[in-house]
mmCIF file of C-alpha atoms and ligand atoms in Angstrom:
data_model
loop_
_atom_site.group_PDB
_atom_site.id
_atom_site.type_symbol
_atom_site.label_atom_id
_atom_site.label_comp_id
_atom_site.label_asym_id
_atom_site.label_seq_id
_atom_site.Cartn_x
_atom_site.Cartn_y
_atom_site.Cartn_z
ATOM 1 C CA UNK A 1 14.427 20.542 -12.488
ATOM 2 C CA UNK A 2 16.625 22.769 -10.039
ATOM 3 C CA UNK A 3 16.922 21.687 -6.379
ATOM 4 C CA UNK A 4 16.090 17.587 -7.247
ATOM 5 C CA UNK A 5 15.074 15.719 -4.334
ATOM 6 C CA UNK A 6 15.987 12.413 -3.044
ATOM 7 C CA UNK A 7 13.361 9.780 -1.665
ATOM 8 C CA UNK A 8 14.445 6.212 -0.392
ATOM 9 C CA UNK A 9 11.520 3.994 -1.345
ATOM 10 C CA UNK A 10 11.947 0.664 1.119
ATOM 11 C CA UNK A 11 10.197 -2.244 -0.565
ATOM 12 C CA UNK A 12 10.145 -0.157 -3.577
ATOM 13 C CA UNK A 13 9.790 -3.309 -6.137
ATOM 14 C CA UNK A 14 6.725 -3.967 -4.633
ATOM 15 C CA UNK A 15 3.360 -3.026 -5.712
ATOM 16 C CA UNK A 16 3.100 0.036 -4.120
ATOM 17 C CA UNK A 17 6.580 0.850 -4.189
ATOM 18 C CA UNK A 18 6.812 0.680 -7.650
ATOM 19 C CA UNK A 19 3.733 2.717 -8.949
ATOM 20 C CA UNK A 20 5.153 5.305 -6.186
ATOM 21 C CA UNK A 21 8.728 5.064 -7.756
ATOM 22 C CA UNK A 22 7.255 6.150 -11.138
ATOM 23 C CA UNK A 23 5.328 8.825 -9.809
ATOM 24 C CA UNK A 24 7.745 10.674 -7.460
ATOM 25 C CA UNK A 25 10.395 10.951 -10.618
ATOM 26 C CA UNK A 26 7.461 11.909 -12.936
ATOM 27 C CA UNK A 27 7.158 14.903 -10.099
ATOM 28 C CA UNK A 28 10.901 15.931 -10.227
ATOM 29 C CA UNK A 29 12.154 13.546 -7.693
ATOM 30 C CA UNK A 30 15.040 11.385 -7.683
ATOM 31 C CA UNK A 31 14.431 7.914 -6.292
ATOM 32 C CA UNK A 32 16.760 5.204 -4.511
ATOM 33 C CA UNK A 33 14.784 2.246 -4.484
ATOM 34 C CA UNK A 34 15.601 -0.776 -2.194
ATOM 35 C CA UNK A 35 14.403 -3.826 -1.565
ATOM 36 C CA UNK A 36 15.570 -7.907 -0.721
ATOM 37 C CA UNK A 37 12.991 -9.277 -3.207
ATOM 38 C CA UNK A 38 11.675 -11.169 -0.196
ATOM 39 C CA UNK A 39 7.977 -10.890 -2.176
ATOM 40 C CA UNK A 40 8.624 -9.476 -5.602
ATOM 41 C CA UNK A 41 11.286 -9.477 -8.292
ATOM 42 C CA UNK A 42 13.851 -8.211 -10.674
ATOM 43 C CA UNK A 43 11.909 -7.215 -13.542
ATOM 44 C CA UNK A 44 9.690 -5.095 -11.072
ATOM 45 C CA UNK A 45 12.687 -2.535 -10.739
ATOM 46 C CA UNK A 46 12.925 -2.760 -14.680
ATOM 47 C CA UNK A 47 9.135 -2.081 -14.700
ATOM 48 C CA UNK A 48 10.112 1.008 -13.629
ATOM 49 C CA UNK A 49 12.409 1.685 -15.380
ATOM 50 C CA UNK A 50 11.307 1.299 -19.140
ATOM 51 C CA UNK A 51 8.262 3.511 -17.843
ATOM 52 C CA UNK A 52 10.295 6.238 -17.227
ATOM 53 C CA UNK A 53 13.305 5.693 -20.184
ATOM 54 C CA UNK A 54 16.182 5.897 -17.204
ATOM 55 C CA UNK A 55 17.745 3.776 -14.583
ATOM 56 C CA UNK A 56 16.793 4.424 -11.263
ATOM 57 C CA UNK A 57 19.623 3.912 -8.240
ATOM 58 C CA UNK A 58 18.782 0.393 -6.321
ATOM 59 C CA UNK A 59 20.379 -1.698 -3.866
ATOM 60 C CA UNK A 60 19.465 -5.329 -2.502
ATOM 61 C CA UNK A 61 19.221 -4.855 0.783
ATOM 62 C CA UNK A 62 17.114 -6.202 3.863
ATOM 63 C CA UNK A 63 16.187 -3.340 5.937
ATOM 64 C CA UNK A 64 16.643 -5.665 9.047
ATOM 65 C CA UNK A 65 20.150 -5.675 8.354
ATOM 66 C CA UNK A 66 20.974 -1.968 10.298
ATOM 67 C CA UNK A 67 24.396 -2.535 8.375
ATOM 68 C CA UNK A 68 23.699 -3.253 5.352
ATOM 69 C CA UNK A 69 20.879 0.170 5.701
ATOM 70 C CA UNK A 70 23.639 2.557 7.187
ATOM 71 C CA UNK A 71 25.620 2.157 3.696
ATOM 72 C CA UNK A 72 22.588 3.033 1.879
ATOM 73 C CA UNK A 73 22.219 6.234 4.257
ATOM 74 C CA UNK A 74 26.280 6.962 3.611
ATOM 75 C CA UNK A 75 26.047 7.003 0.113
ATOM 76 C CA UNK A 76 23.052 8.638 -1.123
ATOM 77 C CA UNK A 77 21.397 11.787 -0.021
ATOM 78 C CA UNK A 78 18.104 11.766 0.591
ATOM 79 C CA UNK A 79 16.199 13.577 2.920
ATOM 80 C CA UNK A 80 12.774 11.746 2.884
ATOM 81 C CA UNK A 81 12.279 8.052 3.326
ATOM 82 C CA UNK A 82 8.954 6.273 2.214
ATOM 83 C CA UNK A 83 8.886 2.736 4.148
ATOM 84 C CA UNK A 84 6.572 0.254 2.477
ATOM 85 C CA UNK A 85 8.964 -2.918 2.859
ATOM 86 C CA UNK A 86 6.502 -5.315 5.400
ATOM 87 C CA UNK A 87 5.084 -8.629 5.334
ATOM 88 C CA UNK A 88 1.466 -7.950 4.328
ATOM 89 C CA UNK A 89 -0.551 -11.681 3.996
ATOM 90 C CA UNK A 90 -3.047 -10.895 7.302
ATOM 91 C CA UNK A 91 -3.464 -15.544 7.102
ATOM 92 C CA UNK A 92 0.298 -16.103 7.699
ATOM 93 C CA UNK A 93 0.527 -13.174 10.058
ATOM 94 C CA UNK A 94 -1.762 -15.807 12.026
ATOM 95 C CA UNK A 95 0.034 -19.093 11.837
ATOM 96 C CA UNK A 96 3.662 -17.106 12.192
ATOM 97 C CA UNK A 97 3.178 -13.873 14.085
ATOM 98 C CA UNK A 98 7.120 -13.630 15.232
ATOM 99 C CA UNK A 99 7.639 -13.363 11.876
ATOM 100 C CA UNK A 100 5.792 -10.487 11.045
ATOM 101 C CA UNK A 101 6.647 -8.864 14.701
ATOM 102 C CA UNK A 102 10.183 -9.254 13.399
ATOM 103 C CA UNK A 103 10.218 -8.647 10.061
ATOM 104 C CA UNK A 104 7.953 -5.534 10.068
ATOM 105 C CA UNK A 105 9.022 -3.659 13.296
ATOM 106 C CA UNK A 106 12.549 -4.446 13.244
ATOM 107 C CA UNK A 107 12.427 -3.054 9.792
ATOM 108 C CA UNK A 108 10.893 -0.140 10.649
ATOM 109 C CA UNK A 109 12.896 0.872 13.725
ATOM 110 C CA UNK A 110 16.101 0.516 12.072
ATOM 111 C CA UNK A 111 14.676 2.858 9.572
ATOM 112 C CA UNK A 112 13.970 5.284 12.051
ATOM 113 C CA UNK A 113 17.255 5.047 13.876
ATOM 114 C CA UNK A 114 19.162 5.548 10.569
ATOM 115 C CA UNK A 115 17.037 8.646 10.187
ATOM 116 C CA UNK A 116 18.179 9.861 13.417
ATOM 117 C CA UNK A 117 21.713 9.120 13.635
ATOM 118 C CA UNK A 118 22.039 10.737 9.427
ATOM 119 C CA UNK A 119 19.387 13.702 10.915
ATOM 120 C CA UNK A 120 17.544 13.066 7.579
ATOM 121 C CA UNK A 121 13.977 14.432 8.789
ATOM 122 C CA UNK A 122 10.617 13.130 6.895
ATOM 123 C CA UNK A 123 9.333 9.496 6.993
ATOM 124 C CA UNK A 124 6.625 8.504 5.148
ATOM 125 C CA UNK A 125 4.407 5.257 6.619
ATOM 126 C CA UNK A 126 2.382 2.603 4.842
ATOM 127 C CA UNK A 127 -0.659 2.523 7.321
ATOM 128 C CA UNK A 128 -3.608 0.782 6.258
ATOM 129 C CA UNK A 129 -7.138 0.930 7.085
ATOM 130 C CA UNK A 130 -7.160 -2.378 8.847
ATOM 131 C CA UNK A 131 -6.428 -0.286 11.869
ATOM 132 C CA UNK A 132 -10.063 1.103 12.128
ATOM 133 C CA UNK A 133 -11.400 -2.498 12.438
ATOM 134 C CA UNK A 134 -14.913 -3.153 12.664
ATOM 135 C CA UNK A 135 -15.774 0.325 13.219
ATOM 136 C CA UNK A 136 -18.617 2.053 14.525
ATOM 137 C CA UNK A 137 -19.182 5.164 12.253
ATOM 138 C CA UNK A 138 -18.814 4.821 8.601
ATOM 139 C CA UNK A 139 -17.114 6.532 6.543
ATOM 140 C CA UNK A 140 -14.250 6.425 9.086
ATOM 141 C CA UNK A 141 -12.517 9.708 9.777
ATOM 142 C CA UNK A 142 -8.870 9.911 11.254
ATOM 143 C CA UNK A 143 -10.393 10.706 14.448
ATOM 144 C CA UNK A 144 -12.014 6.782 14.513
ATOM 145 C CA UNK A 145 -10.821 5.088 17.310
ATOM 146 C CA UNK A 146 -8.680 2.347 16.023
ATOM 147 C CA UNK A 147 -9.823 -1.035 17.176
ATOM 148 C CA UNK A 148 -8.131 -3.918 18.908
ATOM 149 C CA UNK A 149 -6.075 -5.468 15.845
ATOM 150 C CA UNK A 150 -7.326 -9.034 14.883
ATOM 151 C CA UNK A 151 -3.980 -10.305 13.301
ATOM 152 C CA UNK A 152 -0.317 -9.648 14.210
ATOM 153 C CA UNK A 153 0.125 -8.176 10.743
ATOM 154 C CA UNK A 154 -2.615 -5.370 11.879
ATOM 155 C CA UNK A 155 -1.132 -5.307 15.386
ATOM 156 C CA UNK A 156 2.447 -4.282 13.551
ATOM 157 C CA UNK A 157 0.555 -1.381 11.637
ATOM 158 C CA UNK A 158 -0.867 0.461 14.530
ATOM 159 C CA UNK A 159 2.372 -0.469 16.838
ATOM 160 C CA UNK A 160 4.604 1.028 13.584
ATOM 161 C CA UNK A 161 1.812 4.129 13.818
ATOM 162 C CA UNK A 162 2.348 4.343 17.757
ATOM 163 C CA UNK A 163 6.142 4.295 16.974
ATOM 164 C CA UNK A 164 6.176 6.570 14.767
ATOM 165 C CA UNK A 165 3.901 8.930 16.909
ATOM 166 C CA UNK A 166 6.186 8.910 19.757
ATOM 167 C CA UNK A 167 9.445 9.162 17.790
ATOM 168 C CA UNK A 168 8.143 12.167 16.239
ATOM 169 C CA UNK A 169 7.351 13.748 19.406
ATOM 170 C CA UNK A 170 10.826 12.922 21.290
ATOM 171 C CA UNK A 171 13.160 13.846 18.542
ATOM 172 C CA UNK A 172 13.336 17.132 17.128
ATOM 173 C CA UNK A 173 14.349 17.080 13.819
ATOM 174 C CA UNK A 174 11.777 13.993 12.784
ATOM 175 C CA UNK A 175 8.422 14.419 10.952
ATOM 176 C CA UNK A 176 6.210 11.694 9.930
ATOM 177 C CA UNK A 177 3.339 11.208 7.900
ATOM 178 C CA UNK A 178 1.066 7.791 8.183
ATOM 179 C CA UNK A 179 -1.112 7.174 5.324
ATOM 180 C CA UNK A 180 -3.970 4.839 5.863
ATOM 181 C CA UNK A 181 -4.302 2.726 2.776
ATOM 182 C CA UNK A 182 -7.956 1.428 1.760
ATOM 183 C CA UNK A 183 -8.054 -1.602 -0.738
ATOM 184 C CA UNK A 184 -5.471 -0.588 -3.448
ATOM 185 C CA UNK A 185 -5.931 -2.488 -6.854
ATOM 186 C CA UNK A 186 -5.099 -1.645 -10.727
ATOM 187 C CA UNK A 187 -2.093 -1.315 -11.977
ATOM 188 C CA UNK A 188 0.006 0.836 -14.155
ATOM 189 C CA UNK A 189 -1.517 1.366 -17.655
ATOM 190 C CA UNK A 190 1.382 0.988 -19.294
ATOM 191 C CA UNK A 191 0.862 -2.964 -18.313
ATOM 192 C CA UNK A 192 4.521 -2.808 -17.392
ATOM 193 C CA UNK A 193 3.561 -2.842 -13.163
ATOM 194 C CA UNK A 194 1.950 -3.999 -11.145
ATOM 195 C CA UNK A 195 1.033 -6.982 -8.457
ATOM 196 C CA UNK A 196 2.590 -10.078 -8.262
ATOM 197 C CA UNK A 197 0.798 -12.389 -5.705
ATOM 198 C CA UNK A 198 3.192 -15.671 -5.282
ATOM 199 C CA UNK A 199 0.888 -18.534 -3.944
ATOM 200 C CA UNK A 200 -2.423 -18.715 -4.023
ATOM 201 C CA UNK A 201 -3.920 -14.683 -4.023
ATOM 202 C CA UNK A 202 -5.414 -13.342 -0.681
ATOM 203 C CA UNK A 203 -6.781 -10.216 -1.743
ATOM 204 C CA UNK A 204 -9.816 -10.181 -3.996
ATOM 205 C CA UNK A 205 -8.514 -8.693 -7.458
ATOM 206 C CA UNK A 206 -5.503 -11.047 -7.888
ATOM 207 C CA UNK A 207 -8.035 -13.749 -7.406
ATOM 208 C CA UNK A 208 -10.338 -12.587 -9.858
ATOM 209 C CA UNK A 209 -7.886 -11.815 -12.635
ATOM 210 C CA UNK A 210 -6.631 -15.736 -12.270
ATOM 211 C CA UNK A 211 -9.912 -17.127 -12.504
ATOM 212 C CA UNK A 212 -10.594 -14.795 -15.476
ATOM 213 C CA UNK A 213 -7.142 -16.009 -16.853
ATOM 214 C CA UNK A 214 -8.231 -19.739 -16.107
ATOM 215 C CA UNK A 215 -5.320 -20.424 -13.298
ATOM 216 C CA UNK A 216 -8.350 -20.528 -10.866
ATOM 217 C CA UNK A 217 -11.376 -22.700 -11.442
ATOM 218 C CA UNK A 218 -13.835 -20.414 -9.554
ATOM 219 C CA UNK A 219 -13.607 -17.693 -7.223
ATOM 220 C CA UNK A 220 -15.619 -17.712 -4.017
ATOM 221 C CA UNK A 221 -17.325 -15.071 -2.797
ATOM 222 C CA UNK A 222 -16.931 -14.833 1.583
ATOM 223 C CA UNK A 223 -20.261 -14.321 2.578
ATOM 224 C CA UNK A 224 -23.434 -13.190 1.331
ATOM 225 C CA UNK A 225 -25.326 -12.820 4.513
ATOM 226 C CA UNK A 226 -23.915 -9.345 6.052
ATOM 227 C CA UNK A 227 -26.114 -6.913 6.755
ATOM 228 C CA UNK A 228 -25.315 -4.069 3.325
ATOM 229 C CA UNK A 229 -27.190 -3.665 0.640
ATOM 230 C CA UNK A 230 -26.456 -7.013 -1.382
ATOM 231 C CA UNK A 231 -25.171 -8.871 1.527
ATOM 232 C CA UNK A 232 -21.447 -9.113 0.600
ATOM 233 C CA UNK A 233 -18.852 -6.956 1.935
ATOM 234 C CA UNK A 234 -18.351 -2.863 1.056
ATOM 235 C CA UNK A 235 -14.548 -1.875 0.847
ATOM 236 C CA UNK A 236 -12.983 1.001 -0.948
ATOM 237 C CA UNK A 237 -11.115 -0.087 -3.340
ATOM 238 C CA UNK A 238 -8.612 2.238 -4.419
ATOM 239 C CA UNK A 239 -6.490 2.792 -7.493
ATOM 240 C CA UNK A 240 -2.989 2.354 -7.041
ATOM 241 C CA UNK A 241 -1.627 5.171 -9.236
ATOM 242 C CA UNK A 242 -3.824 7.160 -7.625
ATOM 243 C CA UNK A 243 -2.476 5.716 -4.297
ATOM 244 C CA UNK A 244 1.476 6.441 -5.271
ATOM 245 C CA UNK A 245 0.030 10.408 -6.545
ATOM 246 C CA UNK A 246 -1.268 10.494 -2.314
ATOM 247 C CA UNK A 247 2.324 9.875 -1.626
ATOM 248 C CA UNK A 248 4.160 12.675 -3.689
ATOM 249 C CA UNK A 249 1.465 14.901 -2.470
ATOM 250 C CA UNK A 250 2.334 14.189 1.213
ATOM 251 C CA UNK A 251 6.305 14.202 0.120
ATOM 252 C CA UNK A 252 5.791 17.675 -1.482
ATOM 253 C CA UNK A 253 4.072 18.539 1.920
ATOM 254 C CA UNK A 254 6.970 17.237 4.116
ATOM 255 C CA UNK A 255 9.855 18.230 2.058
ATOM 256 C CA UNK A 256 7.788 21.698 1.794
ATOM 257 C CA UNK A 257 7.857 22.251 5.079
ATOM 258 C CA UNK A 258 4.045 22.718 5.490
ATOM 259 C CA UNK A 259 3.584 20.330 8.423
ATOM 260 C CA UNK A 260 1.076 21.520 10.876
ATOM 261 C CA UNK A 261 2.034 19.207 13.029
ATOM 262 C CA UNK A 262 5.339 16.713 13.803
ATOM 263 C CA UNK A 263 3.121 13.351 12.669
ATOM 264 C CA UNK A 264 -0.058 13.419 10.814
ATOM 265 C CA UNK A 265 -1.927 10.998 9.327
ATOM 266 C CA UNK A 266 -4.159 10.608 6.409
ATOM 267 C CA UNK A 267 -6.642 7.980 4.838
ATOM 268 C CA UNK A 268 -5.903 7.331 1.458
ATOM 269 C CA UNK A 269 -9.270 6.374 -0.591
ATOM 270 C CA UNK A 270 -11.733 7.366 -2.657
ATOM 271 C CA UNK A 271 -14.771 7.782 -0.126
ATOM 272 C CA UNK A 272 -16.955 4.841 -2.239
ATOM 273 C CA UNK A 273 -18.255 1.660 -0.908
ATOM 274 C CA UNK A 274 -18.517 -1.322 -3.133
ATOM 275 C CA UNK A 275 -19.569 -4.585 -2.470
ATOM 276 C CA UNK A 276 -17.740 -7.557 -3.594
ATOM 277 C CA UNK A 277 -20.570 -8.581 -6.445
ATOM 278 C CA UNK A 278 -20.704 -4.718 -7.619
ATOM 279 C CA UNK A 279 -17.216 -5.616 -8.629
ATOM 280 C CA UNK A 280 -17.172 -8.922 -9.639
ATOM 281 C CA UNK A 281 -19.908 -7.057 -12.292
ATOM 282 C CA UNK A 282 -18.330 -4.102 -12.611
ATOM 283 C CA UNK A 283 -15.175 -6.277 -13.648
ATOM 284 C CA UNK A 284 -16.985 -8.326 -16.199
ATOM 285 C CA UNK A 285 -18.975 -5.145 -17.963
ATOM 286 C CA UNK A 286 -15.330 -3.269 -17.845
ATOM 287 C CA UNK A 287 -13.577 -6.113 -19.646
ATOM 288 C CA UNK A 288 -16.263 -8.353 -21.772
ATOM 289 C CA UNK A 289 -15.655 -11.203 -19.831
ATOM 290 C CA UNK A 290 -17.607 -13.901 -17.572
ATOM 291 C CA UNK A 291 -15.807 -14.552 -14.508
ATOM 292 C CA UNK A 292 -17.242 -18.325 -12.477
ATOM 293 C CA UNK A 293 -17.952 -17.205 -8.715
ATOM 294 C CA UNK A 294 -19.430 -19.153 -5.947
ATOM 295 C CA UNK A 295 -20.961 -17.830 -2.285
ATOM 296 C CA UNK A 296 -19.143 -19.565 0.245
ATOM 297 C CA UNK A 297 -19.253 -18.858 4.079
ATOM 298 C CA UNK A 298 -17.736 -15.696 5.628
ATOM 299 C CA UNK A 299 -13.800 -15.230 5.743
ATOM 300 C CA UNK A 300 -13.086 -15.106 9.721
ATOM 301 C CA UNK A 301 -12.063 -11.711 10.569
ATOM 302 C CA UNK A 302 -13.544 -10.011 7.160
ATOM 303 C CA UNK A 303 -15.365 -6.426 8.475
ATOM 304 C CA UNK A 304 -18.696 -6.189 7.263
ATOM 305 C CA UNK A 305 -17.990 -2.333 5.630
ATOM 306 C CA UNK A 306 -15.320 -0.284 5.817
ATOM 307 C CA UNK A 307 -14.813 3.138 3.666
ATOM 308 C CA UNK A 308 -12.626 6.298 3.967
ATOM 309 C CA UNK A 309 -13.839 9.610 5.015
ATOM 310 C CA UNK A 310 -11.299 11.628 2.085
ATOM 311 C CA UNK A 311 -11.903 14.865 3.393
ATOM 312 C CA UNK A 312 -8.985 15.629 4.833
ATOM 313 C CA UNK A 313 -6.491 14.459 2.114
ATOM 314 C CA UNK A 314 -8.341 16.057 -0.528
ATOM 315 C CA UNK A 315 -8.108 19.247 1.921
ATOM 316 C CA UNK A 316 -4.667 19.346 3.288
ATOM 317 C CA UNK A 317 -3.006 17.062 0.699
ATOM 318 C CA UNK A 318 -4.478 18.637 -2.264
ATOM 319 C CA UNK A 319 -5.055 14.786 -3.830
ATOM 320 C CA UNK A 320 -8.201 13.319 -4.936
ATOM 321 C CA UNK A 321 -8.671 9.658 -6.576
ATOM 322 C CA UNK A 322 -9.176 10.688 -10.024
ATOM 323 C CA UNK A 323 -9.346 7.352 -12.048
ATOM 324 C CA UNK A 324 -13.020 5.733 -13.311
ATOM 325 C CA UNK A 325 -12.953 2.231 -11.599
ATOM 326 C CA UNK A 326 -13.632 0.317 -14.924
ATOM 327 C CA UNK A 327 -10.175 2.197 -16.446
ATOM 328 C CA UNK A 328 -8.915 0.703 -13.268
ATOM 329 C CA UNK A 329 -10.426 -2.461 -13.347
ATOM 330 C CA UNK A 330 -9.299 -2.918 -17.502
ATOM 331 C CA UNK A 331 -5.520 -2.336 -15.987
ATOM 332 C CA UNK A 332 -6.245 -5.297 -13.632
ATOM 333 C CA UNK A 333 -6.731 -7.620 -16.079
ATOM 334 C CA UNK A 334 -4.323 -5.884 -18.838
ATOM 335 C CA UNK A 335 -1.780 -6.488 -16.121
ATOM 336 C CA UNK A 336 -2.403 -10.146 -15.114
ATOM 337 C CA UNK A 337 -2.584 -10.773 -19.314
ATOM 338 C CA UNK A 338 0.747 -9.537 -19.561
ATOM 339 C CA UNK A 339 2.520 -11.148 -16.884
ATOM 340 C CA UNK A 340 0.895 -14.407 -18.444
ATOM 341 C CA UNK A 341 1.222 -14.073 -22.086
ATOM 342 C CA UNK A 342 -2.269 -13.528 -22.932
ATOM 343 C CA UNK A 343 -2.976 -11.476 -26.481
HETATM 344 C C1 LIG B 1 -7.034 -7.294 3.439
HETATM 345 C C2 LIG B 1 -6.587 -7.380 4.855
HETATM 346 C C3 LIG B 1 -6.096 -6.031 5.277
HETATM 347 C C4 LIG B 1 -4.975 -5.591 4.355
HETATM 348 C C5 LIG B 1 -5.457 -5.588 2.921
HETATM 349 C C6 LIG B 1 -4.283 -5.331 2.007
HETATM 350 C C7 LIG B 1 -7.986 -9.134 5.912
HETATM 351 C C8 LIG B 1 -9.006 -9.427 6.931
HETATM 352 N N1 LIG B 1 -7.671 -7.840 5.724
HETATM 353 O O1 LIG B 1 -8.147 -6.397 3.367
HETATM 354 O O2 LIG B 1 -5.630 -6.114 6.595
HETATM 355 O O3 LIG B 1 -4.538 -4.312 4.718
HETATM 356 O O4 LIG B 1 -6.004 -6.854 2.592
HETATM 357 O O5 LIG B 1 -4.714 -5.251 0.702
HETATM 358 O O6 LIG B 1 -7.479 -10.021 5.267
HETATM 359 N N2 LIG B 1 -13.038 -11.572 -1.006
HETATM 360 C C9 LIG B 1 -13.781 -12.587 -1.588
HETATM 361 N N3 LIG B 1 -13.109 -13.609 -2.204
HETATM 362 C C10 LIG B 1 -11.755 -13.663 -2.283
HETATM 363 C C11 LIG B 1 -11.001 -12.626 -1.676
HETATM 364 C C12 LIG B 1 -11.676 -11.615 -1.057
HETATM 365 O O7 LIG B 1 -15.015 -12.574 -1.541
HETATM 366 O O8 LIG B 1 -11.208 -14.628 -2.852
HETATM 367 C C13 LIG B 1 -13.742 -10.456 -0.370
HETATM 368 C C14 LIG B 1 -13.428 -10.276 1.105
HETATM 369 O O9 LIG B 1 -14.333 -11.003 1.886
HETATM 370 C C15 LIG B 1 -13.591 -8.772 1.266
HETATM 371 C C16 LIG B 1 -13.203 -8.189 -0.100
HETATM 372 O O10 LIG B 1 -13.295 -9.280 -1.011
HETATM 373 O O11 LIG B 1 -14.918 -8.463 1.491
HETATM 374 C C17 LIG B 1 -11.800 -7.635 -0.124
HETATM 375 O O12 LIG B 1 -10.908 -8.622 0.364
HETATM 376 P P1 LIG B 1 -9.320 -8.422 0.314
HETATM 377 O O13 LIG B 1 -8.914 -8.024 -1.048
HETATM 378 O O14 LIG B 1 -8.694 -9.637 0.903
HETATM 379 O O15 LIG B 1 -9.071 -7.163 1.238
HETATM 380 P P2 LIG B 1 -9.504 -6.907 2.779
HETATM 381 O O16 LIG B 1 -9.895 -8.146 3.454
HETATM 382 O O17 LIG B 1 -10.465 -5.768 2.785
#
């Protein structure tokens, strides 16, 4: 392809980083992945790689260490940056919030000040929808007021978003583009991707695919007393190659130069609610398998509902989710089945 592109993905042997990875050089792009492996691995990078039958440029590197980042922005090229590298568990956000003040906004700044001393111009944001909170209206629109943040780890989203917002507005030559992430889950079909919780899983399809896998006795269920249709929790759950097609459609805007404005922001979901049981079922009927759940009492700080008003990617992004949860929910458990060895 004439005129390749270069995109630095930060934290790009994480989940998201990786499935993104694959699909920006399946569009034409180049990619320089980096990442300190503070939450994810080796073989993630060569993941990627035996996907797409090449090596893709990488470098170990903390992106707190402004040093160690201004050699990365020396040597390669790139005009567009896509930062996902954070700290991401919401429960230790709680019991260590310097950490994630640290870790995620340092990160992020020194990103941004790179950009503007190298006058590279488009930086892509990993928002998330824990910025709309508890909110009032559902589906939430970009318009919905954000809410008061109910962990540091939300708190460094919507400060990163503020940042962002006002770094975009002072310096000429930046643009920015925020997407708001709903629930992301699958994983690659190739089985060669995807997420690698270390610990004890937070999020609810990790947890699932070890209890179907037997490393977890039983999963729980937080709460089945809120007031939606079955009583547990609505979230849009989103598929994450889907999610890393939203973000070479809003590279191909920026490096396109169709930017209405100097920072916008988009939700990234597919616009459907479902409640935790829907796909605990959903997850059994998809896969032929009985997974052992329990109702326990509500997770503090769980939102009742929360779904994503699309309209406005699928308008001015051009992207759509495409793929049929149970294909998505089949490469959630093809996934954990290869990472542990099961036929
Ligand atoms: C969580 C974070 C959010 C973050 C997102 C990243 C909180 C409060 N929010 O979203 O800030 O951006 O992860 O992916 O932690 N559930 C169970 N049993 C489990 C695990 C989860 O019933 O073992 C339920 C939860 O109550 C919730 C749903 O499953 O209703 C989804 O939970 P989870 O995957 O943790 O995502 P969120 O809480 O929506």
């Amino acid at each position: 392809m004439a005129n390749k592109e270069t995109v630095l993905v930060s934290g790009g042997a994480g989940y998201i980083g990786t499935h993104t990875a694959v699909a920006l050089v399946e569009a034409g792009y180049d990619v320089v992945i980096i990442d300190n492996f503070s939450n994810s691995e080796p073989s993630a990078v060569e993941g990627v790689e035996k996907i797409l039958g090449r090596k893709v440029a990488f470098e170990k590197v903390d992106t707190c260490d402004k040093d160690a980042l201004r050699k990365v922005f020396e040597k390669y090229p790139f005009n567009t940056v896509i930062h996902f590298a954070a700290y991401k568990a919401v429960g230790e956000s709680m019991a260590e919030p310097l950490k994630y003040y640290q870790n995620n906004l340092v990160s992020f700044m020194n990103i941004v000040e790179m950009m503007k001393e190298f006058n590279r111009p488009n930086i892509l944001f990993s928002s998330s929808a824990t910025v709309y909170g508890d909110a009032e209206k559902l589906p939430v629109t970009e318009t919905t007021p954000r809410q008061p943040a109910t962990s540091p780890y939300g708190n460094t989203k919507q400060i990163a978003e503020d940042i962002l917002r006002d770094c975009c507005r002072a310096y000429e030559g930046l643009y920015g583009i925020a997407l708001r992430y709903f629930n992301p889950i699958g994983a690659h079909p190739s089985a060669l991707i995807g997420e690698l919780p270390r610990g004890v899983p937070n999020n609810l399809i990790p947890f699932v695919t070890q209890t179907a896998a037997g490393i977890r006795p039983m999963l729980s269920v937080f709460g089945s007393d809120y007031n939606t249709p079955d009583g547990t929790c609505l979230r849009d759950y989103i598929d994450v190659v889907d999610l890393a097609k939203a973000h070479v459609a809003a590279v191909n805007r920026m490096t396109g130069h169709k930017m209405e404005q100097k920072y916008e922001i988009f939700n990234v979901g597919t616009g459907t609610p479902l409640s935790v049981l829907e796909l605990i079922t959903r997850f059994e009927t998809a896969n032929d398998l009985k997974l052992p759940y329990k109702i326990v009492d509500r997770r503090p700080g769980d939102v009742p509902a929360v779904w994503a008003d699309t309209a406005l990617a699928n308008e001015v992004l051009g992207w759509k989710a495409e793929r049929d949860i149970d294909d998505t929910l089949r490469a959630s458990w093809a996934w954990e089945k290869h990472v542990r060895g099961i036929k």
